Coordinates of N, CA, C and O in Angstrom, one line a residue:
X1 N 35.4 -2.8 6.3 CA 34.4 -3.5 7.0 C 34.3 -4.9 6.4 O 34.5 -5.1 5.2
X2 N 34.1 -5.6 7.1 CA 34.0 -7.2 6.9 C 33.1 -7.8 6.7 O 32.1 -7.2 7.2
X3 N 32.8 -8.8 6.2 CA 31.3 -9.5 5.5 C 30.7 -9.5 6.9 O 29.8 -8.6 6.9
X4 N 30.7 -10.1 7.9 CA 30.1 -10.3 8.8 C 29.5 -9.2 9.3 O 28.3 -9.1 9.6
X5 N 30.7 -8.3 9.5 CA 30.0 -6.7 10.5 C 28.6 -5.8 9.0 O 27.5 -5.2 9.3
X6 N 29.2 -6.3 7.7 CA 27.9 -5.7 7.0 C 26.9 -6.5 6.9 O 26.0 -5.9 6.4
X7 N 26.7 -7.8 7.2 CA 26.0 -8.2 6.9 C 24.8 -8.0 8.2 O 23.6 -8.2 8.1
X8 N 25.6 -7.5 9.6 CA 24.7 -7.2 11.1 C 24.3 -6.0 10.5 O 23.1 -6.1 10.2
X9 N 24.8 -5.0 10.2 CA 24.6 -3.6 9.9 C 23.5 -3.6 9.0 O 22.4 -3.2 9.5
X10 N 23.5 -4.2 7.3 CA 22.1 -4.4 7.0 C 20.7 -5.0 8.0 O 19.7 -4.4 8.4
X11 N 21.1 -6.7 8.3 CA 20.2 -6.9 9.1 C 19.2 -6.0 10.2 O 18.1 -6.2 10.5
X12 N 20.3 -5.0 10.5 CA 19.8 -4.1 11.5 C 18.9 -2.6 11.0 O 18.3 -1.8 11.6
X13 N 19.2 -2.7 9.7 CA 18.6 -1.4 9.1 C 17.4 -1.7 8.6 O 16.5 -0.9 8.5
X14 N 17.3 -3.2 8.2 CA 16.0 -4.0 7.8 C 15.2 -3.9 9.0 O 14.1 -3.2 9.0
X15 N 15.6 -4.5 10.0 CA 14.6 -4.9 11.2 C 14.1 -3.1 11.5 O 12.9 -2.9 11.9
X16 N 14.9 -2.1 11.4 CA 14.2 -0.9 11.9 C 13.7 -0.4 11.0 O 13.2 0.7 11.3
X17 N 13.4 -1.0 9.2 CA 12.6 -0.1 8.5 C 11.1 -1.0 9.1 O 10.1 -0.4 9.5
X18 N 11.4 -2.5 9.1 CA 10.4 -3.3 9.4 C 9.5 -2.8 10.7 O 8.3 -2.7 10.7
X19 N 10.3 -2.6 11.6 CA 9.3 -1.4 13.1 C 9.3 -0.7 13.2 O 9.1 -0.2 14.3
X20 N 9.5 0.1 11.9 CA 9.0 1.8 11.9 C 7.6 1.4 11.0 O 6.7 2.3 11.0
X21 N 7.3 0.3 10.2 CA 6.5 0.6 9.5 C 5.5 -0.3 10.3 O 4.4 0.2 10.2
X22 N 5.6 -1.3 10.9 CA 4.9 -1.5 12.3 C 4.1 -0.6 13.3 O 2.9 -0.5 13.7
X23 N 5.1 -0.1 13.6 CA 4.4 1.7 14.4 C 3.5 2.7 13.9 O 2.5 3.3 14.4
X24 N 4.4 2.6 12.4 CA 3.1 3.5 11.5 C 1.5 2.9 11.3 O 0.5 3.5 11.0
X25 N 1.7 1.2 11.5 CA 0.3 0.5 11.3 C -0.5 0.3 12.8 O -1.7 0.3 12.9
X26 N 0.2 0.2 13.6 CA -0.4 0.1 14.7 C -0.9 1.3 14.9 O -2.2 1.5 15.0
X27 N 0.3 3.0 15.0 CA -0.6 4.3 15.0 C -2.2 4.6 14.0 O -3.1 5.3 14.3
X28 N -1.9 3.7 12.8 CA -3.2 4.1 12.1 C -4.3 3.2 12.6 O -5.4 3.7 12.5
X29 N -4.3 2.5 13.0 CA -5.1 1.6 13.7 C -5.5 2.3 15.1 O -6.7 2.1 15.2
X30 N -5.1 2.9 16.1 CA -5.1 3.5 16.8 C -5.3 5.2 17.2 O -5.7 5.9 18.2
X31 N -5.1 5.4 16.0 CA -5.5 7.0 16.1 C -4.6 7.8 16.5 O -4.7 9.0 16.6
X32 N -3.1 6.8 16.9 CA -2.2 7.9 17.5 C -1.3 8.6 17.0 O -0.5 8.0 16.3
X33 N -1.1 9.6 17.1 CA -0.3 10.1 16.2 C 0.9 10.8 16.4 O 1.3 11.6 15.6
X34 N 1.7 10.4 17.6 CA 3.0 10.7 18.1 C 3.8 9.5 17.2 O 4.9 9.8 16.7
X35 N 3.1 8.0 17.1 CA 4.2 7.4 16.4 C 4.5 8.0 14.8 O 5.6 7.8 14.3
X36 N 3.7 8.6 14.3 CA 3.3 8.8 12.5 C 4.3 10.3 12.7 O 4.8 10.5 11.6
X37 N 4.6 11.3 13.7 CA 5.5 12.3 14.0 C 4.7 13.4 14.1 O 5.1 14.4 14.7
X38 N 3.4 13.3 13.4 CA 2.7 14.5 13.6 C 1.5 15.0 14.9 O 1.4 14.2 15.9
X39 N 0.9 15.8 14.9 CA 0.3 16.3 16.5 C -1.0 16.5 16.2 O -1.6 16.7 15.1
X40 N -1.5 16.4 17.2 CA -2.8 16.2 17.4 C -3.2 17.5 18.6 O -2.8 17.5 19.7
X41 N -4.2 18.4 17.9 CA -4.5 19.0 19.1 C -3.3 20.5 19.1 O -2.3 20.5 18.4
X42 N -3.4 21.4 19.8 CA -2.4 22.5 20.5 C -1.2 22.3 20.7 O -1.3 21.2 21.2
X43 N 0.2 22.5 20.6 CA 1.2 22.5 20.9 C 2.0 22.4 22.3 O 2.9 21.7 22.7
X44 N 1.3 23.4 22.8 CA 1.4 24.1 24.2 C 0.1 23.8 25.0 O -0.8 23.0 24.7
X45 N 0.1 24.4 25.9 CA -0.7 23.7 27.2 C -0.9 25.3 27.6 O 0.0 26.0 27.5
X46 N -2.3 25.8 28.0 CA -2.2 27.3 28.9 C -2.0 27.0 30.3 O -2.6 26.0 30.8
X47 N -0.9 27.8 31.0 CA -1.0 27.5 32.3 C -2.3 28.1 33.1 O -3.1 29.0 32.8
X48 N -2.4 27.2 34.3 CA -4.0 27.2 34.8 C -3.2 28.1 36.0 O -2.0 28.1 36.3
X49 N -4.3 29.0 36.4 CA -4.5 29.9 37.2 C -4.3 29.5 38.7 O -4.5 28.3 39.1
X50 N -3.8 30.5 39.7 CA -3.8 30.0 41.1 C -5.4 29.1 41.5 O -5.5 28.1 42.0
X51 N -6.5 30.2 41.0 CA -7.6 29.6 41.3 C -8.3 28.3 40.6 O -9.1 27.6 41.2
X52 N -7.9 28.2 39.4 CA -7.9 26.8 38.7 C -7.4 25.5 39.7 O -8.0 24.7 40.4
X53 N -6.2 25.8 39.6 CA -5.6 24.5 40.3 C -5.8 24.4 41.6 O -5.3 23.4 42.1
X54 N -6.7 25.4 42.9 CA -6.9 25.6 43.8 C -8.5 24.6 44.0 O -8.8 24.0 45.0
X55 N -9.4 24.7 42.8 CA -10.6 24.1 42.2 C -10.0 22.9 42.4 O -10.3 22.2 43.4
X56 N -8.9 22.4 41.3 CA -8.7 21.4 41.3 C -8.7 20.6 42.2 O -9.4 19.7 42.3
X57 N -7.9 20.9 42.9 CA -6.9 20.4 44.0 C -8.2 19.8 45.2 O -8.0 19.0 46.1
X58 N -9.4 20.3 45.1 CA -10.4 20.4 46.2 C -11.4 19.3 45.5 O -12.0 18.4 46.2
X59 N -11.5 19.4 44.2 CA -12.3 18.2 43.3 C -11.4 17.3 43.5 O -12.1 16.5 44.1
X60 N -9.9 16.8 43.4 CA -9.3 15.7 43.5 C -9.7 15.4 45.1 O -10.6 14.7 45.3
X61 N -9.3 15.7 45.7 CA -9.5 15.4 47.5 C -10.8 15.0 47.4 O -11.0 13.8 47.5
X62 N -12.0 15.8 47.2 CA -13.6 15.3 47.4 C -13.5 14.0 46.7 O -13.3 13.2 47.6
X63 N -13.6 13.5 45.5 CA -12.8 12.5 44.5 C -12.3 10.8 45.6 O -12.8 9.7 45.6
X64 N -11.1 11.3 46.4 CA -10.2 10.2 46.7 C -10.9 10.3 48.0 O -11.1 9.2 48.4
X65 N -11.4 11.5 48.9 CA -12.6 11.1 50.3 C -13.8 10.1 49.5 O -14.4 9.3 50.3
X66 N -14.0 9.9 48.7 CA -15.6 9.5 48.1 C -15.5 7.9 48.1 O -16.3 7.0 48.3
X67 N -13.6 8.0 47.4 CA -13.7 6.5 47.1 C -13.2 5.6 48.2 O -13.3 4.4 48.3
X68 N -12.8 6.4 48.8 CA -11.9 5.8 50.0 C -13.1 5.5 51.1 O -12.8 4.6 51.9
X69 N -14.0 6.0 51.0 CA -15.4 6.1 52.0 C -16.0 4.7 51.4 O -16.0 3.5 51.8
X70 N -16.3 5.1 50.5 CA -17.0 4.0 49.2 C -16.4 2.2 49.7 O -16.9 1.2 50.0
X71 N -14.9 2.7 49.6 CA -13.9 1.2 50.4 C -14.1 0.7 51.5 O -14.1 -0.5 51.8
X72 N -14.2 2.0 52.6 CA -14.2 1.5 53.4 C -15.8 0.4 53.7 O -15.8 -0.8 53.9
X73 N -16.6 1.2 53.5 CA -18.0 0.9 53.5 C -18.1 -0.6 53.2 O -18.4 -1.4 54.1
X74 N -17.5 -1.1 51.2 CA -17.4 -2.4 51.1 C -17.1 -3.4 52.4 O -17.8 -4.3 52.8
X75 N -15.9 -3.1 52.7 CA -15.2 -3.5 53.7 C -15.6 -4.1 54.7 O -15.1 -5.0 55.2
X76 N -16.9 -3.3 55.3 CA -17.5 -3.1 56.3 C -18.5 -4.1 55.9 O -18.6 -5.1 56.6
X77 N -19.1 -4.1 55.0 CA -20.4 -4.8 54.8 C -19.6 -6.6 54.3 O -20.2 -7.7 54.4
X78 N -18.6 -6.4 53.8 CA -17.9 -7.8 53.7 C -17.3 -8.0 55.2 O -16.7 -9.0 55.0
X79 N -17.2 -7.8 55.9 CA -16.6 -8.0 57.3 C -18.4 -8.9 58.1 O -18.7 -9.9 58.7
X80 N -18.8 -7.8 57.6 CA -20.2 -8.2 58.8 C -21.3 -9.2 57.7 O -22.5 -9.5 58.1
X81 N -21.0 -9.6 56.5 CA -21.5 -10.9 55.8 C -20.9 -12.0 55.7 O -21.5 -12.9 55.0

């Protein structure tokens, strides 16, 4: 290996101790904790039920009718002012 290729190869191991320890300050700052490696919360997820996601699926639609009504409405009253 040649002065030059070691001296990229250091340079490059610096710069990634340097933004790993960046990551670790921004995660503590932040609360997050995927950058720091460890978990937050359950592992797994329970799957939701036919009638769960059937709930769901009826809250999201009422949800996106509401706002979409809501828009239009704006719309309406900005048209006729």
């Amino acid at each position: 290996m040649n002065s030059a290729e070691k001296a990229i190869r250091n340079e490059i191991e610096r710069r990634e101790r340097e933004l790993d320890a960046l990551r670790k300050a921004l995660a503590a700052l932040t609360g997050d904790t995927k950058a720091t490696g460890g978990r937050k919360g359950k592992a797994t997820r329970k799957p939701k039920t036919a009638a769960q996601k059937k709930a769901l699926s009826l809250a999201l639609k009422a949800a996106w009718k509401k706002r979409k009504s809501a828009s239009k409405k704006a719309d309406k009253a900005a048209a006729a002012a």
